[in-house]
Coordinates of C-alpha atoms in Angstrom, one line a residue:
X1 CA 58.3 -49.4 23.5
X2 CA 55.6 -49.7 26.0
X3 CA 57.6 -50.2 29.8
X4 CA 56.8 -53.2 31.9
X5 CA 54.5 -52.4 34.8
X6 CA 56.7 -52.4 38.2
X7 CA 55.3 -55.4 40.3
X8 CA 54.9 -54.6 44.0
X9 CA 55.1 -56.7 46.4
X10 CA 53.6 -60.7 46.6
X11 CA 53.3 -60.0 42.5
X12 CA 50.5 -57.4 43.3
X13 CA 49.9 -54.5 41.0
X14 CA 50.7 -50.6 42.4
X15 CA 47.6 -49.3 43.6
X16 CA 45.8 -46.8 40.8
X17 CA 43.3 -44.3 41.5
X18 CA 39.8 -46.0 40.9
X19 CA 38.2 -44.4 37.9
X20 CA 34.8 -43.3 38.2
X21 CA 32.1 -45.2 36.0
X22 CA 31.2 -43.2 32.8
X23 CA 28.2 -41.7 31.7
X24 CA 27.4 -44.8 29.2
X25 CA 27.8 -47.2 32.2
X26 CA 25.5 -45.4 34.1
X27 CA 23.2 -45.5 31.7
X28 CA 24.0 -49.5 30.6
X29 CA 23.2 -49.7 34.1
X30 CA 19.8 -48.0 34.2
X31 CA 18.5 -49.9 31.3
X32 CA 19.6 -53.0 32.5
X33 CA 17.8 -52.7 35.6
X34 CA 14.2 -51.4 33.9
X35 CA 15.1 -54.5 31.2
X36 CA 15.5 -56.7 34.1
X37 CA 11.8 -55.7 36.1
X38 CA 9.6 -55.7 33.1
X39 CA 11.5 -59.3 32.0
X40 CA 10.9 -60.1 35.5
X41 CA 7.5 -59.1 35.8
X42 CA 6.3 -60.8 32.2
X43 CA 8.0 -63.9 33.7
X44 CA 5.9 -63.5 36.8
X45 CA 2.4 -62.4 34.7
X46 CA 3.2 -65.6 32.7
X47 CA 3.6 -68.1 35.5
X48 CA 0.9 -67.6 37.2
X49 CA -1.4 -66.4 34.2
X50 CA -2.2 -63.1 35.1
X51 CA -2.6 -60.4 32.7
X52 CA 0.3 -57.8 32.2
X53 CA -1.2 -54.4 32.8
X54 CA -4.9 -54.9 34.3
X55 CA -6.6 -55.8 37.4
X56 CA -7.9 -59.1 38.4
X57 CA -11.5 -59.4 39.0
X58 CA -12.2 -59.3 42.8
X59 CA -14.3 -62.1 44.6
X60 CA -17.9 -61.3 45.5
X61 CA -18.8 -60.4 49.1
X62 CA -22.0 -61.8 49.5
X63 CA -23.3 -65.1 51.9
X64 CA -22.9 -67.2 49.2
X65 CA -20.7 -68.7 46.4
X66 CA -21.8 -67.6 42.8
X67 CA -21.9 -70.1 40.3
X68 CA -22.1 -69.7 36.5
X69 CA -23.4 -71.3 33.2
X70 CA -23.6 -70.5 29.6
X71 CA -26.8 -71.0 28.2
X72 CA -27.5 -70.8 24.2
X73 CA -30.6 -72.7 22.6
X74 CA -32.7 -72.3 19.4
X75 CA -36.1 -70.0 20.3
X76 CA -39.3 -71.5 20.0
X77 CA -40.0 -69.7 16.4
X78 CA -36.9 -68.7 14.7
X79 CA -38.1 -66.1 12.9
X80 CA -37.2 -62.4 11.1
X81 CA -38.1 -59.9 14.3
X82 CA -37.3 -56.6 11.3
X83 CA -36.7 -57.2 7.2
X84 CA -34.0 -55.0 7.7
X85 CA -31.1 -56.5 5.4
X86 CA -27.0 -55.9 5.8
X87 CA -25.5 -54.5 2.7
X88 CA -22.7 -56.2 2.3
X89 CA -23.7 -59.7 2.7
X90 CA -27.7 -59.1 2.1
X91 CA -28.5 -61.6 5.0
X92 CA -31.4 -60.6 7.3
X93 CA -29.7 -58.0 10.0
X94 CA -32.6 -58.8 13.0
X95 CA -33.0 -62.7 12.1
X96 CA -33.7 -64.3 15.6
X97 CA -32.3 -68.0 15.8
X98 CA -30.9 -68.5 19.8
X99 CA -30.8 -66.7 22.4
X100 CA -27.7 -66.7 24.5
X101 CA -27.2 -65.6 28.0
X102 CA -24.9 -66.3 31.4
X103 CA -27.0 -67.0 34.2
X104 CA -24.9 -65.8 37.7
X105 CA -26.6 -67.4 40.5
X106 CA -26.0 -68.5 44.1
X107 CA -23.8 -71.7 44.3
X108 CA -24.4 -74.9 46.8
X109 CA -21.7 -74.2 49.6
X110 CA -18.0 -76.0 48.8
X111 CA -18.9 -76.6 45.8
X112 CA -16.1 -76.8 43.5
X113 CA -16.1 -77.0 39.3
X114 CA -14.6 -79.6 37.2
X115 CA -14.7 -76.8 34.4
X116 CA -12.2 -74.0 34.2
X117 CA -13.7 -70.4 34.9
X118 CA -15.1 -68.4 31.9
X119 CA -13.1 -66.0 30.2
X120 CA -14.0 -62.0 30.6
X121 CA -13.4 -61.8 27.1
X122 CA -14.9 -64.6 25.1
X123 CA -12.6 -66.8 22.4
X124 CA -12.0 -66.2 19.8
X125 CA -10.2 -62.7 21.3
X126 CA -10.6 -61.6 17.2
X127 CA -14.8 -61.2 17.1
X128 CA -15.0 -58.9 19.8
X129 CA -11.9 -56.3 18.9
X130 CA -13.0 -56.4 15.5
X131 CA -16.3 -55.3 16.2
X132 CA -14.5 -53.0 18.5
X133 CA -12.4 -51.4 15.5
X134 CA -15.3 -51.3 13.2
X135 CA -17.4 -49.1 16.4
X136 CA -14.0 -46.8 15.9
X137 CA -14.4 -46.7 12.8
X138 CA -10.5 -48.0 11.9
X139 CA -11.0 -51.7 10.9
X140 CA -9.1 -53.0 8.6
X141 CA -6.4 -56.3 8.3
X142 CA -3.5 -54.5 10.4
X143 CA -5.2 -53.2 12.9
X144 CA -7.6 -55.9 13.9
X145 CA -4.9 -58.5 13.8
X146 CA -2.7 -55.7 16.3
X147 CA -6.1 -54.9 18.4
X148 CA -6.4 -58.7 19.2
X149 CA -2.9 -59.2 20.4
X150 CA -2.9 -55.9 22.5
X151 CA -6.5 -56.7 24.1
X152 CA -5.0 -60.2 24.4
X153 CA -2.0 -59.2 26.2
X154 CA -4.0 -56.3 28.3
X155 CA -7.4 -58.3 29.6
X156 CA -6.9 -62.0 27.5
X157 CA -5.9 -64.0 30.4
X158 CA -8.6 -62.6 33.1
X159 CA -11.1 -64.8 34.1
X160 CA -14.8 -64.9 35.7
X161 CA -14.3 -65.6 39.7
X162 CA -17.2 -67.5 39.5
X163 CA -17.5 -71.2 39.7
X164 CA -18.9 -72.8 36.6
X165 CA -21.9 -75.3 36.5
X166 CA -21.9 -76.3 39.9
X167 CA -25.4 -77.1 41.7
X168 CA -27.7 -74.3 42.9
X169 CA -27.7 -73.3 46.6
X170 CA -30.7 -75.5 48.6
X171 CA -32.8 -72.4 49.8
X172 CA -32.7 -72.3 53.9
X173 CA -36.3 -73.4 55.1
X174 CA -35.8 -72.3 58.6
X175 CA -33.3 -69.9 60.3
X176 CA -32.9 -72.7 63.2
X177 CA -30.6 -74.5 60.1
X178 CA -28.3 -71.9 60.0
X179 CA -25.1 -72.2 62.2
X180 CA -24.6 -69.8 64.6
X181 CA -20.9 -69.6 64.3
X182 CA -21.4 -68.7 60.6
X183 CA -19.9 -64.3 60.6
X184 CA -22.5 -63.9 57.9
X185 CA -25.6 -65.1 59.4
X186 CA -27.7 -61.8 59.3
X187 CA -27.0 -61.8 55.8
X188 CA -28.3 -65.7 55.1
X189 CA -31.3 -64.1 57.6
X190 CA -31.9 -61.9 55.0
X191 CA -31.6 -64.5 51.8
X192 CA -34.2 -66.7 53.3
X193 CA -36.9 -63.8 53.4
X194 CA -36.0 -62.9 49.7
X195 CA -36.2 -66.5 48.6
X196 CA -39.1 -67.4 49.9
X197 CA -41.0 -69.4 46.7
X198 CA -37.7 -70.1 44.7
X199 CA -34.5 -67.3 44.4
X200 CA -35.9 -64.1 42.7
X201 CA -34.8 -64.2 39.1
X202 CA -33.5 -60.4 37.4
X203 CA -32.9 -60.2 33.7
X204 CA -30.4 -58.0 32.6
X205 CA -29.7 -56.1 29.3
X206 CA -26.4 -54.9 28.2
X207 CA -25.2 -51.6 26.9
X208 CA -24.5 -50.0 23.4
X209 CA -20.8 -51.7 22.5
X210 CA -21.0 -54.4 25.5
X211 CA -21.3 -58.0 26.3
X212 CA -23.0 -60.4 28.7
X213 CA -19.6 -60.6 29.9
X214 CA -19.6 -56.7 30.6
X215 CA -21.4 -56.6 34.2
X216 CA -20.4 -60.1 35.8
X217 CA -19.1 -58.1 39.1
X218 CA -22.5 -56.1 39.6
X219 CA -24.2 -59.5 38.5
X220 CA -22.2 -62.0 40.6
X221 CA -22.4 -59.6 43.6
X222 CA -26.3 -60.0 43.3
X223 CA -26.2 -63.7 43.2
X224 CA -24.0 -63.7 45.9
X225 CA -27.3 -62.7 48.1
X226 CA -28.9 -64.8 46.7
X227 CA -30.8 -63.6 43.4
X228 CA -30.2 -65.6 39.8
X229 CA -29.1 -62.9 37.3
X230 CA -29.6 -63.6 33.9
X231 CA -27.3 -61.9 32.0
X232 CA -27.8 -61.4 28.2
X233 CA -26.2 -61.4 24.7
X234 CA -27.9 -59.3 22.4
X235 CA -27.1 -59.9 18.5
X236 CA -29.4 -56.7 17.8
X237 CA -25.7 -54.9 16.3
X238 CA -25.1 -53.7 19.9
X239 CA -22.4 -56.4 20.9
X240 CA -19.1 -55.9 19.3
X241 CA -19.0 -59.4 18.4
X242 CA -21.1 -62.7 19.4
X243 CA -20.9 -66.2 18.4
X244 CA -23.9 -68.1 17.2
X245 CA -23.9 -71.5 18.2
X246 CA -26.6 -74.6 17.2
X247 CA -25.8 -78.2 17.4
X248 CA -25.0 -79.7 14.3
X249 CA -24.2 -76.2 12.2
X250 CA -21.0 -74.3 12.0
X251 CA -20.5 -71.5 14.3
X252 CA -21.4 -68.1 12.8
X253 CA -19.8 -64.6 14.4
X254 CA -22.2 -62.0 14.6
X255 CA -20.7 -58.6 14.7
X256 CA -21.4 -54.7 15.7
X257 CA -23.5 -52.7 12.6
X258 CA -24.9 -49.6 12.4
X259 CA -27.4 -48.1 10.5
X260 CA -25.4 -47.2 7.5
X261 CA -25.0 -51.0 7.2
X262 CA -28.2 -51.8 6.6
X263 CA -31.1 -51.3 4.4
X264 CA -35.5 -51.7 4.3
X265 CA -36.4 -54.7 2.2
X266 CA -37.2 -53.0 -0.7
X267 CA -33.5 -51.2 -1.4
X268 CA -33.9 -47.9 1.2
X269 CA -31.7 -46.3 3.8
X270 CA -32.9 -46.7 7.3
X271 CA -33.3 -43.8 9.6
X272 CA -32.0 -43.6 12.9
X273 CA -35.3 -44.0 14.4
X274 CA -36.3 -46.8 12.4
X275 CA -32.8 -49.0 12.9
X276 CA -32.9 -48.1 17.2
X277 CA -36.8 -49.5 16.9
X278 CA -36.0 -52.4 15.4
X279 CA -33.2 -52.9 17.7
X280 CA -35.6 -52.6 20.9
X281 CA -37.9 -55.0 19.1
X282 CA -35.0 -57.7 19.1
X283 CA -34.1 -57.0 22.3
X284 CA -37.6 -57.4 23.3
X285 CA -38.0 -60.7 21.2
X286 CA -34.9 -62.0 23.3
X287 CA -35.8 -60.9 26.6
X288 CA -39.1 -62.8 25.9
X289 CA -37.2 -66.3 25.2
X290 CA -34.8 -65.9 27.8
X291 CA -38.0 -65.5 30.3
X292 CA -39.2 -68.9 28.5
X293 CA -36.1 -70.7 28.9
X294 CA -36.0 -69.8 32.8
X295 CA -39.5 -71.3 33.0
X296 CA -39.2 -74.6 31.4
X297 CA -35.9 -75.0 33.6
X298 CA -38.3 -74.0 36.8
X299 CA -40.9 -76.4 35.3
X300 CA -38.4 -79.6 35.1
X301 CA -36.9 -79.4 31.7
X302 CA -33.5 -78.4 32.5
X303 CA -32.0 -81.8 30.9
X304 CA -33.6 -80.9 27.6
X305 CA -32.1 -77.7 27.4
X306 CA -28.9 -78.8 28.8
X307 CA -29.0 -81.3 25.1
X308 CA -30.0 -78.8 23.5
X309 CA -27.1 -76.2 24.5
X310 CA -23.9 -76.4 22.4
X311 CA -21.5 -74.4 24.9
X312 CA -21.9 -78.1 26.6
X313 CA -23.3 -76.2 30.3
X314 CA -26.0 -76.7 32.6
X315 CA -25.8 -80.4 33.2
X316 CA -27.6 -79.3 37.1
X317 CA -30.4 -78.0 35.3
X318 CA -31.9 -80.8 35.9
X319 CA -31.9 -80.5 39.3
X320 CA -33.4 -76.6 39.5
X321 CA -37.6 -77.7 38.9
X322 CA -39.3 -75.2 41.5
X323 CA -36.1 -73.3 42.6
X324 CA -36.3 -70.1 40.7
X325 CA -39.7 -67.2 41.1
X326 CA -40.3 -67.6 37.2
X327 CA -43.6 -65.8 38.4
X328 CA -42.7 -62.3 40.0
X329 CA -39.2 -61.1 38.1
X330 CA -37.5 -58.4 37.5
X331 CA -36.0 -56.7 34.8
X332 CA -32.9 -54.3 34.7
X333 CA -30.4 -52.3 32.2
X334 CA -27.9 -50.7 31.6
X335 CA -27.9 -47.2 29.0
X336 CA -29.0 -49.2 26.0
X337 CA -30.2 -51.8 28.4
X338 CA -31.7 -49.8 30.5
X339 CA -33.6 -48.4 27.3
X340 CA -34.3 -51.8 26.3
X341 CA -35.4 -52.7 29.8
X342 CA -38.1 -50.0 29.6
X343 CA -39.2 -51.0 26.7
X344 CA -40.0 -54.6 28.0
X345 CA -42.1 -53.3 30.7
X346 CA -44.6 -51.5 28.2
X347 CA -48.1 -53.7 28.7
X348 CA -47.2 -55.5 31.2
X349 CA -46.5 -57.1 33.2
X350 CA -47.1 -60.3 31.1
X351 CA -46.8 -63.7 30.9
X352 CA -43.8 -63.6 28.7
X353 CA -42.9 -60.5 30.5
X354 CA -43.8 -61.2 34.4
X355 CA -41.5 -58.4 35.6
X356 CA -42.7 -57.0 39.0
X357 CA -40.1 -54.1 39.0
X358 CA -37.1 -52.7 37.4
X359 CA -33.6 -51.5 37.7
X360 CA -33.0 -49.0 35.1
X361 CA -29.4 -47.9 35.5
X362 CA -28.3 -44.4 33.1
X363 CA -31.4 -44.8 30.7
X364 CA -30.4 -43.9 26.9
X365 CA -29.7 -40.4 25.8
X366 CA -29.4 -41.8 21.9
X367 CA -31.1 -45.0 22.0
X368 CA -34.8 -43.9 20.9
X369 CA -37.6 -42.8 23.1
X370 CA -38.2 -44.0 26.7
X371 CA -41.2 -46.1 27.2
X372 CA -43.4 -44.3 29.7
X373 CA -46.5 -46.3 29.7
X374 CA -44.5 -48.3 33.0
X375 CA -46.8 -49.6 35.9
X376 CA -44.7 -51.5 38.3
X377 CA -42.2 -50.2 41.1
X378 CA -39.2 -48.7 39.5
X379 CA -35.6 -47.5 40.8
X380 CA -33.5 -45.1 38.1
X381 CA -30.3 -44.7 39.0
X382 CA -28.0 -42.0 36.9
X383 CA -24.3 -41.8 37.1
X384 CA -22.8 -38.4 38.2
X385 CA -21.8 -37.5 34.7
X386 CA -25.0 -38.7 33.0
X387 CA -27.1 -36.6 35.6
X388 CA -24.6 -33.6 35.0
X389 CA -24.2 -33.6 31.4
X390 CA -26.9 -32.0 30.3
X391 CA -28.0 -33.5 26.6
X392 CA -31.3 -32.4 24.7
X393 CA -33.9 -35.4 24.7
X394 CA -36.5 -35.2 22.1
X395 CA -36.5 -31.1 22.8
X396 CA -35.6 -31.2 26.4
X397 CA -33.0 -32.1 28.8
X398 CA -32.3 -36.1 29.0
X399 CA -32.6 -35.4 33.2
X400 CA -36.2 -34.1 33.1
X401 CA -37.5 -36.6 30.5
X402 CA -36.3 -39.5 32.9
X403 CA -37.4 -37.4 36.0
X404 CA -41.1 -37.0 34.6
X405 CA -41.4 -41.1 33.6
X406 CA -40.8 -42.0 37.1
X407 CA -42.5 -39.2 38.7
X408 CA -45.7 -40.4 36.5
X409 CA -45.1 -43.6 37.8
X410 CA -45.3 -42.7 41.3
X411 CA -48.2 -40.8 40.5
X412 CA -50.2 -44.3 38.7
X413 CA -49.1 -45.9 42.5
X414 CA -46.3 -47.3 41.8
X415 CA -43.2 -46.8 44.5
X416 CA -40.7 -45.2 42.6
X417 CA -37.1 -43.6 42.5
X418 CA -34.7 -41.7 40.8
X419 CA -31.0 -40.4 42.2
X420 CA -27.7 -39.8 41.2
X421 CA -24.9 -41.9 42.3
X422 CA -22.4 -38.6 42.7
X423 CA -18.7 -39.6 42.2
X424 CA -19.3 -42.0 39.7
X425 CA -19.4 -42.1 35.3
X426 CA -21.3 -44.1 32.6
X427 CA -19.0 -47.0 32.9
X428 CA -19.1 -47.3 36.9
X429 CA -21.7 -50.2 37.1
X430 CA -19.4 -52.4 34.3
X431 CA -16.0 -54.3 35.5
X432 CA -14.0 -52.0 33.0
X433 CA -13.3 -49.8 35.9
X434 CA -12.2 -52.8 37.9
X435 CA -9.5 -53.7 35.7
X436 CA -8.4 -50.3 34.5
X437 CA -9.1 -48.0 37.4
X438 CA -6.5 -45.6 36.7
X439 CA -6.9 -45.3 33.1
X440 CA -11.0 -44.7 33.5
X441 CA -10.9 -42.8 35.9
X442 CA -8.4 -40.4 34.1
X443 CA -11.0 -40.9 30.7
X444 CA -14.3 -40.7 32.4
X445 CA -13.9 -38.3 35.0
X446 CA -14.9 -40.8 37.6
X447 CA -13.8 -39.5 41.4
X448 CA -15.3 -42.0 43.5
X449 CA -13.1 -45.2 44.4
X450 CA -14.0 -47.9 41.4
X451 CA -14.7 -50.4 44.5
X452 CA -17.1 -48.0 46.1
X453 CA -18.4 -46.8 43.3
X454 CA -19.6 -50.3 42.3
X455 CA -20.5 -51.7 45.6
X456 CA -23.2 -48.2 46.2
X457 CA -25.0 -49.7 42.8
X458 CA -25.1 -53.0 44.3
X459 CA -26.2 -51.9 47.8
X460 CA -29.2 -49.9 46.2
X461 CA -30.1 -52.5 43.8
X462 CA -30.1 -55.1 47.0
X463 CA -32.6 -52.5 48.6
X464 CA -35.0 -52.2 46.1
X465 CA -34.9 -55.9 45.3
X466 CA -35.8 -56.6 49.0
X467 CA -38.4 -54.0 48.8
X468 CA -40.1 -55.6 45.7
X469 CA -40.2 -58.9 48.6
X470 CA -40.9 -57.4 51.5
X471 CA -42.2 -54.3 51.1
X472 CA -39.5 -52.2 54.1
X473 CA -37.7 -49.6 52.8
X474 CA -34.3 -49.1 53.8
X475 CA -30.9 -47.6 53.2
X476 CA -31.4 -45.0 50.5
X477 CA -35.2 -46.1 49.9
X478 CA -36.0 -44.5 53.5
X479 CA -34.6 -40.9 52.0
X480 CA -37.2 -38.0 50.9
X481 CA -36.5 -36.7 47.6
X482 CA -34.3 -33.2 48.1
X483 CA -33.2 -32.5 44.6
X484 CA -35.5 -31.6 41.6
X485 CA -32.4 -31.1 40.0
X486 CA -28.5 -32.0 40.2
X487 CA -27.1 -30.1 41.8
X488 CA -23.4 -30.0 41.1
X489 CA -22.7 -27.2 44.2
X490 CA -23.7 -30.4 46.4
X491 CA -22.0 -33.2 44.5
X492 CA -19.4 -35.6 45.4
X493 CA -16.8 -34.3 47.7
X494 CA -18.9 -30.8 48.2
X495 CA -21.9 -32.1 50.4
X496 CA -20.4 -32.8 53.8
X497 CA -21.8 -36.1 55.0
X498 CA -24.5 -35.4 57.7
X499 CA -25.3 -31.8 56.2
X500 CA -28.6 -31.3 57.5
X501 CA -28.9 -34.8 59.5
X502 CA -27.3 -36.3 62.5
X503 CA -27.7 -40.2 62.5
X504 CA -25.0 -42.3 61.0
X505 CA -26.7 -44.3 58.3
X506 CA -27.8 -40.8 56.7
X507 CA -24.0 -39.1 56.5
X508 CA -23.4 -42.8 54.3
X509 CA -26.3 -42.3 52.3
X510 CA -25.7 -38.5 51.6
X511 CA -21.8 -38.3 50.9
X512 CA -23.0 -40.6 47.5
X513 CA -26.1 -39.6 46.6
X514 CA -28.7 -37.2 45.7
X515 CA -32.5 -38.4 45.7
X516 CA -34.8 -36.8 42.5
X517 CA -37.8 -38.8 43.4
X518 CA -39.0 -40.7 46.0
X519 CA -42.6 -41.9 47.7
X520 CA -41.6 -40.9 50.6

């Protein structure tokens, strides 16, 4: 028989030796705390509607507020741009019908939306990671329905900072209208050059495996300063999946193919060269109607395409007749884009292409042949690993194929550069490494800060596009050409800044670049 405990004294227990807390509290202990964060932190994430694991998009920087409106319409001649056919369903692969983009574009000050901000990642989540699973080649039921629910989680939630379908910014007639107590008012200074005659208008292409929604950073830090950037949607098999809208059908997802996918009218295989030419022919076709749409909004008829668009944006259309330079644009890209934007400059310029210049950021290494026949200024930019990979290009290195177009461009008159933007990779211009910058940098190799990385493309691109105006050249522009090659002893983080210089403004310019050509 167990013995009564003695009670001591005021009915208290004897005093026992503490015992120490075991190994499986401890451990209780540990999980509950980890348990207790991440409960605490999907609480928080769900709250206030912020994604679980990536980064927010950051504001822009610019003078101005950047607005933002969906545009889709039918094109003036719907109409088959290649007979290429799809296998599976036998519908026309390259059958034009719309043509969809997201113009970014500076915003009337304080002005605020009545619509909610546009998703990074447009709904339905499921047409664009099922186009991404069938680009990996593992689609199938399970893992597209698990792809849409991890991407949802990861990047569902993040939205566009800018402000949809507000007005467009009144253009400045006078510097006398500015406020002096305004921080920024070198910056406006410099708007009101650039927009003299409406706010310069840049089309931009997307990438192999992108979006329109791929660039809105690089874009929306443009309009910022006051440029309209006309970002596209290509339903050439490029985009891993786009919806087709027109009023009064059913909505119809278009997503990624390749060439295996599709076939000639009359039963045969396409080649590779034969499926990427049809594709710059589309892209072509839709540059071409998106440069038509700009104009009958600059002409007056932004209220008939504002009917005529089923995403239900651009009810200030209206109010843009004689705001945008429809007449002098400029067209820009990125790797497939930039292929695409090459292409669109071959001829011209036009009248449905009136590009006075280009951006042309890490032109294609497997997207078909460059155009060279180019005869307006152009700037080339290359990522550090697309200048220092070295890929064969038609029988020669990628580098000196690019090197030689702009170089021959220079030669026809034509103010032109090339240069390396050292620190950086292929995906340094898109907002992927703004919401994952630890995970691409560890995949892509990038070393430069994602922020700075992005904000030396922008900085260039603002330099060029003022030199297209104005004709100074500055920053970067103002730099001889020093390397005929990369040269990877002088890269990022190798090259002192100032080696070989002493003023300020150089050590900037050489700690993040190398110059392949230049006028200078």
């Amino acid at each position: 028989m167990k013995q009564i405990p003695e009670v001591g004294v005021l009915g208290k227990s004897p005093p026992t030796k503490p015992r120490a807390p075991s190994a499986r509290r401890r451990r209780l202990s540990w999980r509950y705390a980890v348990c207790s964060l991440i409960a605490g932190y999907v609480v928080y994430c769900y709250t206030f509607s912020l994604p679980l694991f990536a980064h927010l998009l950051p504001e822009y920087s610019g003078p101005y507020s950047v607005g933002a409106v969906d545009i889709e319409v039918p094109v003036a001649s719907p109409r088959v741009v290649d007979t290429a056919r799809l296998k599976g369903t036998k519908e026309n692969a390259f059958e034009l019908e719309t043509v969809l983009f997201t113009i970014y574009y500076p915003a009337a000050q304080n002005a605020v939306s009545q619509k909610p901000k546009h998703y990074w990642i447009e709904k339905p989540l499921s047409a664009t990671t099922e186009g991404y699973a069938k680009f990996s080649h593992i689609s199938n039921f399970i893992v597209n329905k698990f792809l849409a629910g991890a991407v949802g989680a990861l990047v569902g939630s993040i939205r566009i900072p800018a402000q949809v379908d507000v007005p467009l910014a009144d253009l400045v007639t006078a510097v006398t209208e500015i406020p002096e107590t305004r921080d920024d008012i070198q910056e406006v200074k410099k708007v009101i050059q650039i927009a003299d005659g409406g706010h310069p208008v840049i089309v931009f292409s997307h990438g192999m495996s992108s979006s329109r929604t791929s660039y809105t950073h690089y874009a929306g830090e443009l309009a910022s300063r006051g440029y309209v950037v006309v970002a596209l949607e290509h339903r050439d098999g490029s985009c891993p999946g786009s919806i087709i809208m027109k009023n009064g059908d059913p909505d119809k997802t278009k997503l990624l193919f390749v060439v295996s996918e599709v076939k000639s009218a009359s039963g045969k295989d396409l080649t590779i060269p034969e499926f990427k030419r049809a594709q710059l022919d589309f892209r072509e076709a839709e540059i071409e109607e998106a440069v038509r749409v700009l104009k009958l909004i600059n002409e007056g008829q932004g209220d008939e395409i504002f009917k005529k668009n089923p995403r239900g944006e651009g009810a200030d259309l209206k109010n843009w007749k004689g705001r945008l330079n429809t007449d002098d644009m400029v067209v820009a890209g990125h790797s497939y884009g930039a292929t695409g934007a090459m292409q669109a400059l071959h001829g011209g310029p036009s009248a449905k292409r009136p590009f006075k210049g280009a951006v042309i950021l890490d032109p294609g290494k497997h997207s078909g042949r460059l155009n060279d026949d180019i005869r307006v200024p152009l700037l080339v930019v290359h990522s550090n690993s697309w200048s220092s990979s070295v890929s064969l290009f038609y029988g020669r290195p990628h580098f000196d194929s690019v090197r030689d177009i702009v170089e021959n461009n220079a030669l026809r008159g034509m103010p032109s550069w090339f240069a390396t933007s050292l620190g950086t990779s292929h995906p340094s211009v898109t907002d992927a490494p703004l919401l994952e910058p630890l995970l691409l940098s560890w995949t892509t190799g990038a070393r430069i800060d994602v922020y700075e990385g992005l904000r030396q493309y922008v900085h260039v691109s603002e330099d060029f596009l003022w030199f297209l105006t104005t004709g100074e050249k500055r920053g970067l522009l103002r730099e001889k050409a020093e390397f005929p090659q990369y040269d990877e002893g002088r890269g990022f983080g190798v090259w002192k800044p100032g080696q070989g210089r002493g003023d300020t403004e150089t050590e900037g310019w050489r700690r993040y670049w190398q110059v392949h050509v230049s006028p200078n």
